[in-house]
Amino acid sequence: NLSSYVYFDYGASHFNGFTHKFRIKATGASGNNGIAYCWGLSNVVGTLYNGANIKVTVNIGYNAGVYTLYATGYNNTTIYASSSHGVTVGVSYYVEVIHAAGSNVVTVNVYTDSAYSVLAFTLTLNHANNNTTWRYLYVMSSANVSIASTISIESGDYIIS
């Protein structure tokens, strides 16, 4: 029943064109509608689930025995773009998030190897709200949303450029 997050302040308008890489693995869950954010960019400090501003996120969700990796763009709490693909519990995925400066597109490439050479799937967010700059990088965020559910993940090996 706690909200928590880990972020770093890179300074105003720092992220305007980037490639970020990291490893993610779902390790278990219970209940329904569990969400664990493993990456995000925002311009305000707070949970990625319900923070106010335009933000882009990558998270793993769990519902009715199914694990799903999501790339999502939010304007406050309203989803303006989302793309998803099923993932397998206990399997490590290597995620590459790409945004060209001035672009409306955020691309999330998901690989099955640490060399980022075996592409499993790609998620794409295409919306005018993505043509922005961000200040805060999040490597973890969870929110107490009063639902009896849990989800456990492992993440690491973040490469920020």
PDB file of N, CA, C and O in Angstrom, residues 12-88:
ATOM      1  N   ALA A  12      16.389  20.917 -16.603  1.00  0.00           N
ATOM      2  CA  ALA A  12      15.306  21.248 -17.534  1.00  0.00           C
ATOM      3  C   ALA A  12      15.699  20.961 -18.980  1.00  0.00           C
ATOM      4  O   ALA A  12      16.813  21.276 -19.408  1.00  0.00           O
ATOM      5  N   SER A  13      14.778  20.337 -19.709  1.00  0.00           N
ATOM      6  CA  SER A  13      14.905  20.073 -21.152  1.00  0.00           C
ATOM      7  C   SER A  13      16.119  19.223 -21.533  1.00  0.00           C
ATOM      8  O   SER A  13      16.596  19.293 -22.660  1.00  0.00           O
ATOM      9  N   HIS A  14      16.621  18.411 -20.606  1.00  0.00           N
ATOM     10  CA  HIS A  14      17.811  17.600 -20.892  1.00  0.00           C
ATOM     11  C   HIS A  14      17.571  16.551 -21.975  1.00  0.00           C
ATOM     12  O   HIS A  14      18.375  16.392 -22.882  1.00  0.00           O
ATOM     13  N   PHE A  15      16.465  15.826 -21.860  1.00  0.00           N
ATOM     14  CA  PHE A  15      16.204  14.722 -22.786  1.00  0.00           C
ATOM     15  C   PHE A  15      15.416  15.212 -24.003  1.00  0.00           C
ATOM     16  O   PHE A  15      14.219  15.401 -23.948  1.00  0.00           O
ATOM     17  N   ASN A  16      16.130  15.454 -25.089  1.00  0.00           N
ATOM     18  CA  ASN A  16      15.536  15.856 -26.361  1.00  0.00           C
ATOM     19  C   ASN A  16      16.294  15.106 -27.441  1.00  0.00           C
ATOM     20  O   ASN A  16      17.203  15.631 -28.066  1.00  0.00           O
ATOM     21  N   GLY A  17      15.939  13.857 -27.612  1.00  0.00           N
ATOM     22  CA  GLY A  17      16.677  12.942 -28.462  1.00  0.00           C
ATOM     23  C   GLY A  17      17.564  12.081 -27.581  1.00  0.00           C
ATOM     24  O   GLY A  17      18.422  12.604 -26.873  1.00  0.00           O
ATOM     25  N   PHE A  18      17.344  10.766 -27.592  1.00  0.00           N
ATOM     26  CA  PHE A  18      18.094   9.894 -26.689  1.00  0.00           C
ATOM     27  C   PHE A  18      17.945   8.440 -27.120  1.00  0.00           C
ATOM     28  O   PHE A  18      17.050   8.077 -27.874  1.00  0.00           O
ATOM     29  N   THR A  19      18.847   7.622 -26.607  1.00  0.00           N
ATOM     30  CA  THR A  19      18.735   6.168 -26.632  1.00  0.00           C
ATOM     31  C   THR A  19      19.045   5.686 -25.229  1.00  0.00           C
ATOM     32  O   THR A  19      20.121   5.976 -24.701  1.00  0.00           O
ATOM     33  N   HIS A  20      18.103   4.994 -24.610  1.00  0.00           N
ATOM     34  CA  HIS A  20      18.286   4.427 -23.276  1.00  0.00           C
ATOM     35  C   HIS A  20      18.145   2.919 -23.374  1.00  0.00           C
ATOM     36  O   HIS A  20      17.293   2.416 -24.123  1.00  0.00           O
ATOM     37  N   LYS A  21      18.968   2.202 -22.618  1.00  0.00           N
ATOM     38  CA  LYS A  21      18.895   0.745 -22.606  1.00  0.00           C
ATOM     39  C   LYS A  21      18.838   0.248 -21.166  1.00  0.00           C
ATOM     40  O   LYS A  21      19.437   0.850 -20.273  1.00  0.00           O
ATOM     41  N   PHE A  22      18.143  -0.882 -20.973  1.00  0.00           N
ATOM     42  CA  PHE A  22      18.085  -1.507 -19.654  1.00  0.00           C
ATOM     43  C   PHE A  22      17.557  -2.926 -19.771  1.00  0.00           C
ATOM     44  O   PHE A  22      17.019  -3.329 -20.802  1.00  0.00           O
ATOM     45  N   ARG A  23      17.726  -3.670 -18.682  1.00  0.00           N
ATOM     46  CA  ARG A  23      17.255  -5.051 -18.601  1.00  0.00           C
ATOM     47  C   ARG A  23      16.044  -5.089 -17.676  1.00  0.00           C
ATOM     48  O   ARG A  23      16.001  -4.414 -16.662  1.00  0.00           O
ATOM     49  N   ILE A  24      15.054  -5.936 -18.025  1.00  0.00           N
ATOM     50  CA  ILE A  24      13.847  -6.067 -17.208  1.00  0.00           C
ATOM     51  C   ILE A  24      13.408  -7.531 -17.193  1.00  0.00           C
ATOM     52  O   ILE A  24      13.540  -8.234 -18.191  1.00  0.00           O
ATOM     53  N   LYS A  25      12.914  -7.969 -16.027  1.00  0.00           N
ATOM     54  CA  LYS A  25      12.389  -9.331 -15.899  1.00  0.00           C
ATOM     55  C   LYS A  25      11.274  -9.335 -14.867  1.00  0.00           C
ATOM     56  O   LYS A  25      11.450  -8.844 -13.750  1.00  0.00           O
ATOM     57  N   ALA A  26      10.115  -9.865 -15.244  1.00  0.00           N
ATOM     58  CA  ALA A  26       9.034 -10.085 -14.282  1.00  0.00           C
ATOM     59  C   ALA A  26       9.365 -11.349 -13.503  1.00  0.00           C
ATOM     60  O   ALA A  26       9.733 -12.369 -14.090  1.00  0.00           O
ATOM     61  N   THR A  27       9.258 -11.293 -12.170  1.00  0.00           N
ATOM     62  CA  THR A  27       9.626 -12.452 -11.350  1.00  0.00           C
ATOM     63  C   THR A  27       8.443 -13.063 -10.617  1.00  0.00           C
ATOM     64  O   THR A  27       8.571 -14.150 -10.065  1.00  0.00           O
ATOM     65  N   GLY A  28       7.306 -12.379 -10.604  1.00  0.00           N
ATOM     66  CA  GLY A  28       6.129 -12.943  -9.958  1.00  0.00           C
ATOM     67  C   GLY A  28       5.050 -11.893  -9.772  1.00  0.00           C
ATOM     68  O   GLY A  28       5.306 -10.698  -9.861  1.00  0.00           O
ATOM     69  N   ALA A  29       3.828 -12.365  -9.502  1.00  0.00           N
ATOM     70  CA  ALA A  29       2.709 -11.448  -9.296  1.00  0.00           C
ATOM     71  C   ALA A  29       1.562 -12.186  -8.629  1.00  0.00           C
ATOM     72  O   ALA A  29       1.503 -13.417  -8.636  1.00  0.00           O
ATOM     73  N   SER A  30       0.664 -11.406  -8.055  1.00  0.00           N
ATOM     74  CA  SER A  30      -0.577 -11.957  -7.510  1.00  0.00           C
ATOM     75  C   SER A  30      -1.673 -10.927  -7.673  1.00  0.00           C
ATOM     76  O   SER A  30      -1.407  -9.739  -7.837  1.00  0.00           O
ATOM     77  N   GLY A  31      -2.909 -11.387  -7.637  1.00  0.00           N
ATOM     78  CA  GLY A  31      -4.029 -10.483  -7.833  1.00  0.00           C
ATOM     79  C   GLY A  31      -4.161 -10.108  -9.303  1.00  0.00           C
ATOM     80  O   GLY A  31      -3.667 -10.802 -10.186  1.00  0.00           O
ATOM     81  N   ASN A  32      -4.807  -8.992  -9.562  1.00  0.00           N
ATOM     82  CA  ASN A  32      -5.000  -8.515 -10.935  1.00  0.00           C
ATOM     83  C   ASN A  32      -4.662  -7.036 -11.024  1.00  0.00           C
ATOM     84  O   ASN A  32      -4.739  -6.300 -10.061  1.00  0.00           O
ATOM     85  N   ASN A  33      -4.298  -6.617 -12.229  1.00  0.00           N
ATOM     86  CA  ASN A  33      -4.028  -5.214 -12.535  1.00  0.00           C
ATOM     87  C   ASN A  33      -2.796  -4.651 -11.841  1.00  0.00           C
ATOM     88  O   ASN A  33      -2.734  -3.462 -11.550  1.00  0.00           O
ATOM     89  N   GLY A  34      -1.800  -5.490 -11.581  1.00  0.00           N
ATOM     90  CA  GLY A  34      -0.542  -5.010 -11.015  1.00  0.00           C
ATOM     91  C   GLY A  34       0.281  -4.301 -12.074  1.00  0.00           C
ATOM     92  O   GLY A  34       0.291  -4.690 -13.244  1.00  0.00           O
ATOM     93  N   ILE A  35       0.971  -3.225 -11.678  1.00  0.00           N
ATOM     94  CA  ILE A  35       1.784  -2.433 -12.597  1.00  0.00           C
ATOM     95  C   ILE A  35       3.106  -2.107 -11.916  1.00  0.00           C
ATOM     96  O   ILE A  35       3.123  -1.648 -10.774  1.00  0.00           O
ATOM     97  N   ALA A  36       4.210  -2.314 -12.631  1.00  0.00           N
ATOM     98  CA  ALA A  36       5.531  -1.908 -12.148  1.00  0.00           C
ATOM     99  C   ALA A  36       6.234  -1.153 -13.264  1.00  0.00           C
ATOM    100  O   ALA A  36       6.511  -1.706 -14.322  1.00  0.00           O
ATOM    101  N   TYR A  37       6.502   0.118 -13.035  1.00  0.00           N
ATOM    102  CA  TYR A  37       7.196   0.946 -14.017  1.00  0.00           C
ATOM    103  C   TYR A  37       8.696   0.738 -13.864  1.00  0.00           C
ATOM    104  O   TYR A  37       9.225   0.834 -12.764  1.00  0.00           O
ATOM    105  N   CYS A  38       9.374   0.484 -14.984  1.00  0.00           N
ATOM    106  CA  CYS A  38      10.815   0.237 -14.946  1.00  0.00           C
ATOM    107  C   CYS A  38      11.615   1.311 -15.679  1.00  0.00           C
ATOM    108  O   CYS A  38      12.841   1.298 -15.660  1.00  0.00           O
ATOM    109  N   TRP A  39      10.936   2.248 -16.307  1.00  0.00           N
ATOM    110  CA  TRP A  39      11.595   3.360 -16.997  1.00  0.00           C
ATOM    111  C   TRP A  39      10.545   4.426 -17.266  1.00  0.00           C
ATOM    112  O   TRP A  39       9.390   4.122 -17.552  1.00  0.00           O
ATOM    113  N   GLY A  40      10.957   5.681 -17.203  1.00  0.00           N
ATOM    114  CA  GLY A  40      10.055   6.764 -17.558  1.00  0.00           C
ATOM    115  C   GLY A  40      10.765   8.099 -17.622  1.00  0.00           C
ATOM    116  O   GLY A  40      11.811   8.291 -16.998  1.00  0.00           O
ATOM    117  N   LEU A  41      10.201   9.014 -18.397  1.00  0.00           N
ATOM    118  CA  LEU A  41      10.650  10.394 -18.453  1.00  0.00           C
ATOM    119  C   LEU A  41       9.476  11.290 -18.132  1.00  0.00           C
ATOM    120  O   LEU A  41       8.356  11.050 -18.600  1.00  0.00           O
ATOM    121  N   SER A  42       9.737  12.333 -17.347  1.00  0.00           N
ATOM    122  CA  SER A  42       8.684  13.231 -16.896  1.00  0.00           C
ATOM    123  C   SER A  42       9.288  14.611 -16.639  1.00  0.00           C
ATOM    124  O   SER A  42      10.506  14.760 -16.587  1.00  0.00           O
ATOM    125  N   ASN A  43       8.422  15.577 -16.442  1.00  0.00           N
ATOM    126  CA  ASN A  43       8.876  16.920 -16.068  1.00  0.00           C
ATOM    127  C   ASN A  43       8.459  17.319 -14.660  1.00  0.00           C
ATOM    128  O   ASN A  43       8.670  18.458 -14.264  1.00  0.00           O
ATOM    129  N   VAL A  44       7.852  16.401 -13.923  1.00  0.00           N
ATOM    130  CA  VAL A  44       7.525  16.651 -12.518  1.00  0.00           C
ATOM    131  C   VAL A  44       7.914  15.418 -11.709  1.00  0.00           C
ATOM    132  O   VAL A  44       8.025  14.310 -12.234  1.00  0.00           O
ATOM    133  N   VAL A  45       8.108  15.626 -10.421  1.00  0.00           N
ATOM    134  CA  VAL A  45       8.454  14.536  -9.512  1.00  0.00           C
ATOM    135  C   VAL A  45       7.176  13.965  -8.915  1.00  0.00           C
ATOM    136  O   VAL A  45       6.307  14.705  -8.456  1.00  0.00           O
ATOM    137  N   GLY A  46       7.047  12.656  -8.917  1.00  0.00           N
ATOM    138  CA  GLY A  46       5.899  11.952  -8.368  1.00  0.00           C
ATOM    139  C   GLY A  46       5.776  10.595  -9.034  1.00  0.00           C
ATOM    140  O   GLY A  46       6.596  10.234  -9.880  1.00  0.00           O
ATOM    141  N   THR A  47       4.776   9.834  -8.674  1.00  0.00           N
ATOM    142  CA  THR A  47       4.633   8.518  -9.285  1.00  0.00           C
ATOM    143  C   THR A  47       4.302   8.667 -10.770  1.00  0.00           C
ATOM    144  O   THR A  47       3.617   9.608 -11.171  1.00  0.00           O
ATOM    145  N   LEU A  48       4.796   7.756 -11.561  1.00  0.00           N
ATOM    146  CA  LEU A  48       4.499   7.799 -12.994  1.00  0.00           C
ATOM    147  C   LEU A  48       3.053   7.438 -13.275  1.00  0.00           C
ATOM    148  O   LEU A  48       2.496   7.829 -14.293  1.00  0.00           O
ATOM    149  N   TYR A  49       2.418   6.713 -12.370  1.00  0.00           N
ATOM    150  CA  TYR A  49       1.043   6.277 -12.575  1.00  0.00           C
ATOM    151  C   TYR A  49       0.073   7.452 -12.643  1.00  0.00           C
ATOM    152  O   TYR A  49      -0.812   7.490 -13.482  1.00  0.00           O
ATOM    153  N   ASN A  50       0.220   8.409 -11.751  1.00  0.00           N
ATOM    154  CA  ASN A  50      -0.773   9.476 -11.702  1.00  0.00           C
ATOM    155  C   ASN A  50      -0.186  10.882 -11.622  1.00  0.00           C
ATOM    156  O   ASN A  50      -0.863  11.796 -11.238  1.00  0.00           O
ATOM    157  N   GLY A  51       1.068  11.038 -11.997  1.00  0.00           N
ATOM    158  CA  GLY A  51       1.675  12.362 -11.970  1.00  0.00           C
ATOM    159  C   GLY A  51       1.111  13.268 -13.050  1.00  0.00           C
ATOM    160  O   GLY A  51       0.660  12.818 -14.095  1.00  0.00           O
ATOM    161  N   ALA A  52       1.140  14.569 -12.787  1.00  0.00           N
ATOM    162  CA  ALA A  52       0.575  15.548 -13.721  1.00  0.00           C
ATOM    163  C   ALA A  52       1.649  16.046 -14.666  1.00  0.00           C
ATOM    164  O   ALA A  52       2.633  16.620 -14.235  1.00  0.00           O
ATOM    165  N   ASN A  53       1.526  15.787 -15.922  1.00  0.00           N
ATOM    166  CA  ASN A  53       2.344  16.324 -17.011  1.00  0.00           C
ATOM    167  C   ASN A  53       2.383  15.310 -18.138  1.00  0.00           C
ATOM    168  O   ASN A  53       1.816  14.225 -18.062  1.00  0.00           O
ATOM    169  N   ILE A  54       3.083  15.658 -19.198  1.00  0.00           N
ATOM    170  CA  ILE A  54       3.298  14.724 -20.304  1.00  0.00           C
ATOM    171  C   ILE A  54       4.491  13.856 -19.935  1.00  0.00           C
ATOM    172  O   ILE A  54       5.549  14.360 -19.557  1.00  0.00           O
ATOM    173  N   LYS A  55       4.307  12.539 -20.039  1.00  0.00           N
ATOM    174  CA  LYS A  55       5.379  11.610 -19.693  1.00  0.00           C
ATOM    175  C   LYS A  55       5.307  10.387 -20.581  1.00  0.00           C
ATOM    176  O   LYS A  55       4.261  10.068 -21.142  1.00  0.00           O
ATOM    177  N   VAL A  56       6.430   9.711 -20.733  1.00  0.00           N
ATOM    178  CA  VAL A  56       6.485   8.444 -21.452  1.00  0.00           C
ATOM    179  C   VAL A  56       7.050   7.402 -20.498  1.00  0.00           C
ATOM    180  O   VAL A  56       7.928   7.705 -19.684  1.00  0.00           O
ATOM    181  N   THR A  57       6.529   6.171 -20.593  1.00  0.00           N
ATOM    182  CA  THR A  57       6.896   5.141 -19.630  1.00  0.00           C
ATOM    183  C   THR A  57       7.028   3.775 -20.303  1.00  0.00           C
ATOM    184  O   THR A  57       6.461   3.534 -21.371  1.00  0.00           O
ATOM    185  N   VAL A  58       7.752   2.894 -19.626  1.00  0.00           N
ATOM    186  CA  VAL A  58       7.765   1.468 -19.940  1.00  0.00           C
ATOM    187  C   VAL A  58       7.452   0.758 -18.634  1.00  0.00           C
ATOM    188  O   VAL A  58       8.038   1.065 -17.598  1.00  0.00           O
ATOM    189  N   ASN A  59       6.485  -0.162 -18.688  1.00  0.00           N
ATOM    190  CA  ASN A  59       6.132  -0.902 -17.487  1.00  0.00           C
ATOM    191  C   ASN A  59       5.723  -2.326 -17.823  1.00  0.00           C
ATOM    192  O   ASN A  59       5.423  -2.646 -18.968  1.00  0.00           O
ATOM    193  N   ILE A  60       5.748  -3.158 -16.796  1.00  0.00           N
ATOM    194  CA  ILE A  60       5.206  -4.509 -16.914  1.00  0.00           C
ATOM    195  C   ILE A  60       3.923  -4.549 -16.103  1.00  0.00           C
ATOM    196  O   ILE A  60       3.886  -4.112 -14.947  1.00  0.00           O
ATOM    197  N   GLY A  61       2.885  -5.072 -16.718  1.00  0.00           N
ATOM    198  CA  GLY A  61       1.602  -5.240 -16.047  1.00  0.00           C
ATOM    199  C   GLY A  61       1.265  -6.713 -15.911  1.00  0.00           C
ATOM    200  O   GLY A  61       1.770  -7.555 -16.665  1.00  0.00           O
ATOM    201  N   TYR A  62       0.406  -7.016 -14.952  1.00  0.00           N
ATOM    202  CA  TYR A  62      -0.028  -8.395 -14.719  1.00  0.00           C
ATOM    203  C   TYR A  62      -1.531  -8.398 -14.503  1.00  0.00           C
ATOM    204  O   TYR A  62      -2.054  -7.614 -13.710  1.00  0.00           O
ATOM    205  N   ASN A  63      -2.223  -9.285 -15.236  1.00  0.00           N
ATOM    206  CA  ASN A  63      -3.665  -9.417 -15.063  1.00  0.00           C
ATOM    207  C   ASN A  63      -4.090 -10.818 -15.495  1.00  0.00           C
ATOM    208  O   ASN A  63      -3.751 -11.258 -16.600  1.00  0.00           O
ATOM    209  N   ALA A  64      -4.785 -11.500 -14.632  1.00  0.00           N
ATOM    210  CA  ALA A  64      -5.369 -12.815 -14.927  1.00  0.00           C
ATOM    211  C   ALA A  64      -4.342 -13.796 -15.486  1.00  0.00           C
ATOM    212  O   ALA A  64      -4.591 -14.501 -16.458  1.00  0.00           O
ATOM    213  N   GLY A  65      -3.146 -13.817 -14.882  1.00  0.00           N
ATOM    214  CA  GLY A  65      -2.117 -14.759 -15.283  1.00  0.00           C
ATOM    215  C   GLY A  65      -1.285 -14.347 -16.481  1.00  0.00           C
ATOM    216  O   GLY A  65      -0.434 -15.097 -16.929  1.00  0.00           O
ATOM    217  N   VAL A  66      -1.507 -13.163 -17.011  1.00  0.00           N
ATOM    218  CA  VAL A  66      -0.803 -12.700 -18.208  1.00  0.00           C
ATOM    219  C   VAL A  66       0.096 -11.512 -17.850  1.00  0.00           C
ATOM    220  O   VAL A  66      -0.356 -10.541 -17.245  1.00  0.00           O
ATOM    221  N   TYR A  67       1.364 -11.606 -18.257  1.00  0.00           N
ATOM    222  CA  TYR A  67       2.323 -10.514 -18.090  1.00  0.00           C
ATOM    223  C   TYR A  67       2.440  -9.780 -19.420  1.00  0.00           C
ATOM    224  O   TYR A  67       2.564 -10.404 -20.478  1.00  0.00           O
ATOM    225  N   THR A  68       2.441  -8.448 -19.372  1.00  0.00           N
ATOM    226  CA  THR A  68       2.488  -7.638 -20.581  1.00  0.00           C
ATOM    227  C   THR A  68       3.464  -6.488 -20.386  1.00  0.00           C
ATOM    228  O   THR A  68       3.456  -5.832 -19.342  1.00  0.00           O
ATOM    229  N   LEU A  69       4.302  -6.239 -21.391  1.00  0.00           N
ATOM    230  CA  LEU A  69       5.180  -5.081 -21.396  1.00  0.00           C
ATOM    231  C   LEU A  69       4.478  -3.972 -22.161  1.00  0.00           C
ATOM    232  O   LEU A  69       4.014  -4.188 -23.288  1.00  0.00           O
ATOM    233  N   TYR A  70       4.393  -2.797 -21.550  1.00  0.00           N
ATOM    234  CA  TYR A  70       3.709  -1.648 -22.141  1.00  0.00           C
ATOM    235  C   TYR A  70       4.676  -0.487 -22.360  1.00  0.00           C
ATOM    236  O   TYR A  70       5.510  -0.203 -21.503  1.00  0.00           O
ATOM    237  N   ALA A  71       4.529   0.192 -23.478  1.00  0.00           N
ATOM    238  CA  ALA A  71       5.091   1.525 -23.688  1.00  0.00           C
ATOM    239  C   ALA A  71       3.888   2.453 -23.718  1.00  0.00           C
ATOM    240  O   ALA A  71       2.936   2.213 -24.465  1.00  0.00           O
ATOM    241  N   THR A  72       3.918   3.503 -22.898  1.00  0.00           N
ATOM    242  CA  THR A  72       2.736   4.349 -22.767  1.00  0.00           C
ATOM    243  C   THR A  72       3.126   5.812 -22.685  1.00  0.00           C
ATOM    244  O   THR A  72       4.092   6.175 -22.007  1.00  0.00           O
ATOM    245  N   GLY A  73       2.360   6.649 -23.371  1.00  0.00           N
ATOM    246  CA  GLY A  73       2.479   8.095 -23.251  1.00  0.00           C
ATOM    247  C   GLY A  73       1.268   8.631 -22.516  1.00  0.00           C
ATOM    248  O   GLY A  73       0.135   8.222 -22.792  1.00  0.00           O
ATOM    249  N   TYR A  74       1.511   9.501 -21.550  1.00  0.00           N
ATOM    250  CA  TYR A  74       0.436  10.083 -20.742  1.00  0.00           C
ATOM    251  C   TYR A  74       0.439  11.600 -20.866  1.00  0.00           C
ATOM    252  O   TYR A  74       1.496  12.220 -20.936  1.00  0.00           O
ATOM    253  N   ASN A  75      -0.751  12.184 -20.847  1.00  0.00           N
ATOM    254  CA  ASN A  75      -0.935  13.611 -20.627  1.00  0.00           C
ATOM    255  C   ASN A  75      -1.729  13.700 -19.333  1.00  0.00           C
ATOM    256  O   ASN A  75      -2.925  13.430 -19.313  1.00  0.00           O
ATOM    257  N   ASN A  76      -1.036  14.008 -18.245  1.00  0.00           N
ATOM    258  CA  ASN A  76      -1.574  13.882 -16.893  1.00  0.00           C
ATOM    259  C   ASN A  76      -1.922  12.404 -16.671  1.00  0.00           C
ATOM    260  O   ASN A  76      -1.048  11.566 -16.818  1.00  0.00           O
ATOM    261  N   THR A  77      -3.146  12.046 -16.389  1.00  0.00           N
ATOM    262  CA  THR A  77      -3.488  10.638 -16.205  1.00  0.00           C
ATOM    263  C   THR A  77      -4.172  10.035 -17.429  1.00  0.00           C
ATOM    264  O   THR A  77      -4.567   8.875 -17.409  1.00  0.00           O
ATOM    265  N   THR A  78      -4.289  10.797 -18.503  1.00  0.00           N
ATOM    266  CA  THR A  78      -4.925  10.316 -19.725  1.00  0.00           C
ATOM    267  C   THR A  78      -3.875   9.704 -20.655  1.00  0.00           C
ATOM    268  O   THR A  78      -2.872  10.349 -20.976  1.00  0.00           O
ATOM    269  N   ILE A  79      -4.110   8.484 -21.090  1.00  0.00           N
ATOM    270  CA  ILE A  79      -3.205   7.823 -22.024  1.00  0.00           C
ATOM    271  C   ILE A  79      -3.443   8.395 -23.420  1.00  0.00           C
ATOM    272  O   ILE A  79      -4.557   8.370 -23.921  1.00  0.00           O
ATOM    273  N   TYR A  80      -2.385   8.948 -24.039  1.00  0.00           N
ATOM    274  CA  TYR A  80      -2.527   9.460 -25.399  1.00  0.00           C
ATOM    275  C   TYR A  80      -1.968   8.491 -26.437  1.00  0.00           C
ATOM    276  O   TYR A  80      -2.274   8.610 -27.619  1.00  0.00           O
ATOM    277  N   ALA A  81      -1.140   7.553 -26.018  1.00  0.00           N
ATOM    278  CA  ALA A  81      -0.624   6.527 -26.931  1.00  0.00           C
ATOM    279  C   ALA A  81      -0.147   5.353 -26.097  1.00  0.00           C
ATOM    280  O   ALA A  81       0.410   5.539 -25.015  1.00  0.00           O
ATOM    281  N   SER A  82      -0.376   4.135 -26.592  1.00  0.00           N
ATOM    282  CA  SER A  82       0.064   2.951 -25.875  1.00  0.00           C
ATOM    283  C   SER A  82       0.271   1.808 -26.850  1.00  0.00           C
ATOM    284  O   SER A  82      -0.435   1.689 -27.857  1.00  0.00           O
ATOM    285  N   SER A  83       1.253   0.985 -26.553  1.00  0.00           N
ATOM    286  CA  SER A  83       1.544  -0.194 -27.344  1.00  0.00           C
ATOM    287  C   SER A  83       2.006  -1.274 -26.375  1.00  0.00           C
ATOM    288  O   SER A  83       2.666  -0.968 -25.378  1.00  0.00           O
ATOM    289  N   SER A  84       1.668  -2.536 -26.642  1.00  0.00           N
ATOM    290  CA  SER A  84       1.997  -3.588 -25.679  1.00  0.00           C
ATOM    291  C   SER A  84       2.280  -4.914 -26.363  1.00  0.00           C
ATOM    292  O   SER A  84       1.907  -5.133 -27.521  1.00  0.00           O
ATOM    293  N   HIS A  85       2.928  -5.798 -25.608  1.00  0.00           N
ATOM    294  CA  HIS A  85       3.238  -7.140 -26.093  1.00  0.00           C
ATOM    295  C   HIS A  85       3.410  -8.049 -24.879  1.00  0.00           C
ATOM    296  O   HIS A  85       3.978  -7.639 -23.866  1.00  0.00           O
ATOM    297  N   GLY A  86       2.942  -9.265 -24.982  1.00  0.00           N
ATOM    298  CA  GLY A  86       3.081 -10.228 -23.904  1.00  0.00           C
ATOM    299  C   GLY A  86       4.531 -10.603 -23.652  1.00  0.00           C
ATOM    300  O   GLY A  86       5.347 -10.635 -24.576  1.00  0.00           O
ATOM    301  N   VAL A  87       4.856 -10.875 -22.370  1.00  0.00           N
ATOM    302  CA  VAL A  87       6.188 -11.329 -21.981  1.00  0.00           C
ATOM    303  C   VAL A  87       6.038 -12.533 -21.050  1.00  0.00           C
ATOM    304  O   VAL A  87       4.952 -12.791 -20.521  1.00  0.00           O
ATOM    305  N   THR A  88       7.123 -13.241 -20.839  1.00  0.00           N
ATOM    306  CA  THR A  88       7.123 -14.457 -20.043  1.00  0.00           C
ATOM    307  C   THR A  88       7.795 -14.207 -18.706  1.00  0.00           C
ATOM    308  O   THR A  88       8.902 -13.643 -18.655  1.00  0.00           O
TER     309      THR A  88
END
